[in-house]
mmCIF file of N, CA and C in Angstrom:
data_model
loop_
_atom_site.group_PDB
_atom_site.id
_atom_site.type_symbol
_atom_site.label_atom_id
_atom_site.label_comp_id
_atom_site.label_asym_id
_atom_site.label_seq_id
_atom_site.Cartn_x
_atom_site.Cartn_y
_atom_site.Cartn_z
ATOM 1 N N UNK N 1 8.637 -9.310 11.269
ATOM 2 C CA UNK N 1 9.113 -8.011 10.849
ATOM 3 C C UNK N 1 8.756 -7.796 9.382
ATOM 4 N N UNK N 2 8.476 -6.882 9.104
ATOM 5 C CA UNK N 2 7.885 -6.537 7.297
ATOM 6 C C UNK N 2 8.915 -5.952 6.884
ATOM 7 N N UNK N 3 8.973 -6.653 5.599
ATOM 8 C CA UNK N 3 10.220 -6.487 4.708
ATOM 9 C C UNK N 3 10.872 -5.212 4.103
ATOM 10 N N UNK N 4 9.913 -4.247 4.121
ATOM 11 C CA UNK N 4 10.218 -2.731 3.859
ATOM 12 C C UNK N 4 11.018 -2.179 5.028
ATOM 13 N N UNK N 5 10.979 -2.957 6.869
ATOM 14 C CA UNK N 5 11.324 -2.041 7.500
ATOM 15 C C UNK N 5 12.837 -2.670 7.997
ATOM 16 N N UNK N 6 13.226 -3.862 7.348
ATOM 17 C CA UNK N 6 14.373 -4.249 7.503
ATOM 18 C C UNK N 6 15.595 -3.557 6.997
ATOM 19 N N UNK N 7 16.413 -3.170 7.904
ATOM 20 C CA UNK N 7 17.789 -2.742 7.430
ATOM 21 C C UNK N 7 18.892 -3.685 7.036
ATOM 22 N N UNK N 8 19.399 -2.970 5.904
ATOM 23 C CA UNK N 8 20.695 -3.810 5.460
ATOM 24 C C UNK N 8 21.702 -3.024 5.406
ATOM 25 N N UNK N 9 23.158 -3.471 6.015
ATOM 26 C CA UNK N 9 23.607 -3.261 6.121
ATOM 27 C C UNK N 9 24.736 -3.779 4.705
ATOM 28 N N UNK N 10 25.167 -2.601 3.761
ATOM 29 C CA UNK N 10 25.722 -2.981 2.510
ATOM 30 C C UNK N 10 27.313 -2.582 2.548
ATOM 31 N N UNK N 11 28.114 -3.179 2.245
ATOM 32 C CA UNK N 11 29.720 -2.958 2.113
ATOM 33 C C UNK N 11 29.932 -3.143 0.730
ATOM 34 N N UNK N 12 31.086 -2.357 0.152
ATOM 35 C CA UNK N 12 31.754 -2.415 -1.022
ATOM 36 C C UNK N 12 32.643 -3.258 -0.933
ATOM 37 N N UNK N 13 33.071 -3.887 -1.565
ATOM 38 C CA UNK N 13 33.888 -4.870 -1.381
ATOM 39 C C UNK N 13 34.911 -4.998 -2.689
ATOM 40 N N UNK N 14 34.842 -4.693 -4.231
ATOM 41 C CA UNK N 14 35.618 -4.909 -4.864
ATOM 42 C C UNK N 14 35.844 -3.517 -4.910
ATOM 43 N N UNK N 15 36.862 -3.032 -6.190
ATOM 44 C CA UNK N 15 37.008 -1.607 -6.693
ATOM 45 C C UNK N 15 36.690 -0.909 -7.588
ATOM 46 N N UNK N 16 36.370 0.021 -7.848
ATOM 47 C CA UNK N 16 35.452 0.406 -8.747
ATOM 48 C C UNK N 16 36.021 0.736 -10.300
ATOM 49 N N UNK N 17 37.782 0.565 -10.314
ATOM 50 C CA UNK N 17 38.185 0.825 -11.537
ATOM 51 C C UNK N 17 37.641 -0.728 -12.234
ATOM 52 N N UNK N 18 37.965 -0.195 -13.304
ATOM 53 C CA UNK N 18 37.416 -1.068 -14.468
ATOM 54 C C UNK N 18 36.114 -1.339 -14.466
ATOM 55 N N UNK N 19 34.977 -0.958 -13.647
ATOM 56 C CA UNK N 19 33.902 -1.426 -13.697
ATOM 57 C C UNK N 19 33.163 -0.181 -14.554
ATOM 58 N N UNK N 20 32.216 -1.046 -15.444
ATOM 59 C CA UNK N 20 31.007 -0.217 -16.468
ATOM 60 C C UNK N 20 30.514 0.687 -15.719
ATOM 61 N N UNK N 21 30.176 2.065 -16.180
ATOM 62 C CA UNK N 21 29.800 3.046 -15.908
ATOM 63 C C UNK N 21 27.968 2.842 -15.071
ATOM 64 N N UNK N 22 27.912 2.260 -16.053
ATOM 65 C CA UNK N 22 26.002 1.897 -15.113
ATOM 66 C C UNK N 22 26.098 1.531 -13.942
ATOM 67 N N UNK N 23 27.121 0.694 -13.809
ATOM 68 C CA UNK N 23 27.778 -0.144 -12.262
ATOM 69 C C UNK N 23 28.270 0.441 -10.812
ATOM 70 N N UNK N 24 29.518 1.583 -11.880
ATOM 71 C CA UNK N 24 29.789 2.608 -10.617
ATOM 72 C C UNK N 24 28.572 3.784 -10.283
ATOM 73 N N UNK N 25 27.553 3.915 -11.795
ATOM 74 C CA UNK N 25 26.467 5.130 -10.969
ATOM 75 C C UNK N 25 25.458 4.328 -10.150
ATOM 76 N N UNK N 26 25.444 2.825 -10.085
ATOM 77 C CA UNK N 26 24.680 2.532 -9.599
ATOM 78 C C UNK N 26 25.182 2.587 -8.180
ATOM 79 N N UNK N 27 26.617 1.817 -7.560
ATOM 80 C CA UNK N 27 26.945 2.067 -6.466
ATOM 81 C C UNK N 27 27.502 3.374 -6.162
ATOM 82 N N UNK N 28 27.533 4.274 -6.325
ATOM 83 C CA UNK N 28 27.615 5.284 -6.094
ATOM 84 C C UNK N 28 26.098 5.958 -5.476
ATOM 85 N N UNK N 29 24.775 5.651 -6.353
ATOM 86 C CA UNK N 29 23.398 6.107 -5.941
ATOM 87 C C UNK N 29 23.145 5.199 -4.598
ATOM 88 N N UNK N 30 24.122 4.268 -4.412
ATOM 89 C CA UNK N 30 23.536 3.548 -3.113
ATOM 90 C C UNK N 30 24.394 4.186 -1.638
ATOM 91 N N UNK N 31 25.533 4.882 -2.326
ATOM 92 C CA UNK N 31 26.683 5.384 -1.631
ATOM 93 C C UNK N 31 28.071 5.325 -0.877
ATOM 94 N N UNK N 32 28.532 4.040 -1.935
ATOM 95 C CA UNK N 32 29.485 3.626 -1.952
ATOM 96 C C UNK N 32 30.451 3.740 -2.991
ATOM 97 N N UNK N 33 31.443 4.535 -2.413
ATOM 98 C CA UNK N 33 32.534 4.862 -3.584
ATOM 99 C C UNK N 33 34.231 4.691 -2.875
ATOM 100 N N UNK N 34 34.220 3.970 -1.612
ATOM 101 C CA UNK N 34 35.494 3.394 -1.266
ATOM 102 C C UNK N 34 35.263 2.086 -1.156
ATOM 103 N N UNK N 35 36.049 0.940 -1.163
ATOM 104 C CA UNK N 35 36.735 -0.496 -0.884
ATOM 105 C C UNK N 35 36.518 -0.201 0.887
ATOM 106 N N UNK N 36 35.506 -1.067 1.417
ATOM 107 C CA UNK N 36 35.036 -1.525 2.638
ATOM 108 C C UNK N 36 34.210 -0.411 3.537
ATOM 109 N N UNK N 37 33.886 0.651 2.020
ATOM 110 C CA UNK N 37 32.990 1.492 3.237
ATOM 111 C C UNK N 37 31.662 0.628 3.232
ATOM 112 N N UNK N 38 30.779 1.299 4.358
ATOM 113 C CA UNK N 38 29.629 0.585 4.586
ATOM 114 C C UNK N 38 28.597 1.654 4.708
ATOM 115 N N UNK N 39 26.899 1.123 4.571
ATOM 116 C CA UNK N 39 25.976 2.046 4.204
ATOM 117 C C UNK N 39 25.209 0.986 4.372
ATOM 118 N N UNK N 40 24.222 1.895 5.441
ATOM 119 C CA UNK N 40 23.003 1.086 5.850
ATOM 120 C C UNK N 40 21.602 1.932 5.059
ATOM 121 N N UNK N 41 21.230 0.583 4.405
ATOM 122 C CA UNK N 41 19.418 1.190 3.892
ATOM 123 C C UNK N 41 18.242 0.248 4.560
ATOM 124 N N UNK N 42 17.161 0.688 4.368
ATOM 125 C CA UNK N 42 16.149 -0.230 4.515
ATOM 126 C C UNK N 42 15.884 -0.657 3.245
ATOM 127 N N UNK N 43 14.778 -2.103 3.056
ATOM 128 C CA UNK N 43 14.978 -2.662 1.891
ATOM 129 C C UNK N 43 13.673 -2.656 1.105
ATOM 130 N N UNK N 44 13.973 -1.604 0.736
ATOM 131 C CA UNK N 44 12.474 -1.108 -0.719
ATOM 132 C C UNK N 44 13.221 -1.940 -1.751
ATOM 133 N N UNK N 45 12.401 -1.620 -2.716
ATOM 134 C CA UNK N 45 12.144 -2.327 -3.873
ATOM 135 C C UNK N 45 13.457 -2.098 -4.689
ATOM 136 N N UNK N 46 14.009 -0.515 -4.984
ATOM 137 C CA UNK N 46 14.510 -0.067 -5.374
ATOM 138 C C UNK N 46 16.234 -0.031 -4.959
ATOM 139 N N UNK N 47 16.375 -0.297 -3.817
ATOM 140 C CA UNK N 47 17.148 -0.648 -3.108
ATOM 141 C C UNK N 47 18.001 -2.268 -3.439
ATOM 142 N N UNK N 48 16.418 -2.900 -3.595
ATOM 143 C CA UNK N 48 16.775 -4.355 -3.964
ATOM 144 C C UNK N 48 17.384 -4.779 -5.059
ATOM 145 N N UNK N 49 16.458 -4.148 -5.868
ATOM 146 C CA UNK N 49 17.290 -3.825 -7.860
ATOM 147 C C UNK N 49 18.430 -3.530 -7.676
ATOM 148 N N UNK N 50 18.922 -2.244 -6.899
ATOM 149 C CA UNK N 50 20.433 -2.095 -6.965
ATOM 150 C C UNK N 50 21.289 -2.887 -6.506
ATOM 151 N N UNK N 51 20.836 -3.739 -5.146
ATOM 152 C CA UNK N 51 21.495 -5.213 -4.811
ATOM 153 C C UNK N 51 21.696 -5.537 -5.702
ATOM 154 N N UNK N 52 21.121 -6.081 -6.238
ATOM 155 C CA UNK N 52 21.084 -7.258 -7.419
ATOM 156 C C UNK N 52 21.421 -7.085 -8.654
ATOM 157 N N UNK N 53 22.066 -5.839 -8.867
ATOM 158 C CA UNK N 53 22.474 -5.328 -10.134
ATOM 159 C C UNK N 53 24.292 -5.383 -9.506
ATOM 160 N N UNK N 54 24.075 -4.932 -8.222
ATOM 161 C CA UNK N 54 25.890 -5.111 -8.071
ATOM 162 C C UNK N 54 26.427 -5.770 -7.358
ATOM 163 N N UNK N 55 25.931 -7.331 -6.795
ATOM 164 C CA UNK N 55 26.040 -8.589 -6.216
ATOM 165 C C UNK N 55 27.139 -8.475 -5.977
ATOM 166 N N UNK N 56 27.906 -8.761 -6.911
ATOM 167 C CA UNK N 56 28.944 -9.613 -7.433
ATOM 168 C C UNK N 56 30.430 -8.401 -6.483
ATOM 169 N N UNK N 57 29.969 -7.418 -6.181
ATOM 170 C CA UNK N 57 30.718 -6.260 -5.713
ATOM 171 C C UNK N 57 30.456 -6.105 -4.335
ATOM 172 N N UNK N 58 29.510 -6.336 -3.808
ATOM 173 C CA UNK N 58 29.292 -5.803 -2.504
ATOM 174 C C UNK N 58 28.997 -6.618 -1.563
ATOM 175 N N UNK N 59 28.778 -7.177 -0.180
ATOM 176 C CA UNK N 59 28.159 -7.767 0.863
ATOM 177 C C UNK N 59 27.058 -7.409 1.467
ATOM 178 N N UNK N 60 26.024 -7.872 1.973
ATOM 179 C CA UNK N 60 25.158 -7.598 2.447
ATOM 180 C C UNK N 60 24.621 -8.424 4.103
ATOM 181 N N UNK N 61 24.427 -7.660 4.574
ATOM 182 C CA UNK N 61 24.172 -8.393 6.210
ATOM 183 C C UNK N 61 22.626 -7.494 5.951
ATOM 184 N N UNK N 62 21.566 -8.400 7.060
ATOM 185 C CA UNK N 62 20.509 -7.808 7.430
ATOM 186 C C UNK N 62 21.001 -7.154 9.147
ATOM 187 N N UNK N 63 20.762 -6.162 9.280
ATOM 188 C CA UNK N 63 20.520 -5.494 10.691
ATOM 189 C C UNK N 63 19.157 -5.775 11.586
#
C-alpha cells in the first residue's frame, strides 16, 4: 500500500486549555477541538508535521 493513500485515523485525547496557541491552531487545522473526538486523514506530508507537532495530545491508529 503507498504511504500517501493510507488512512489514519486521529483522536484528541488531552484538552486543549492551557495549551500554546500554535498547538490548539494546529489541532484545530487537523479538526479536532473536543476530548475523544476522532478525524480520519490520509497521510501526506503535511498531515504528518501536524502529527508530530501534537504527539503528545492525540492517538493515532492506521485504517
Amino acid at each position: 500500500m503507498n504511504k500517501e493513500n493510507t488512512q489514519l485515523e486521529i483522536t484528541l485525547k488531552k484538552s486543549l486549555i492551557g495549551t500554546p496557541l500554535k498547538i490548539k491552531k494546529v489541532l484545530i487545522a487537523l479538526g479536532l477541538k473536543h476530548i475523544n473526538q476522532k478525524v480520519i486523514h490520509f497521510a501526506s506530508p503535511s498531515i504528518l508535521g501536524m502529527i508530530k507537532k501534537t504527539q503528545h495530545m492525540i492517538s493515532v491508529e492506521h485504517k
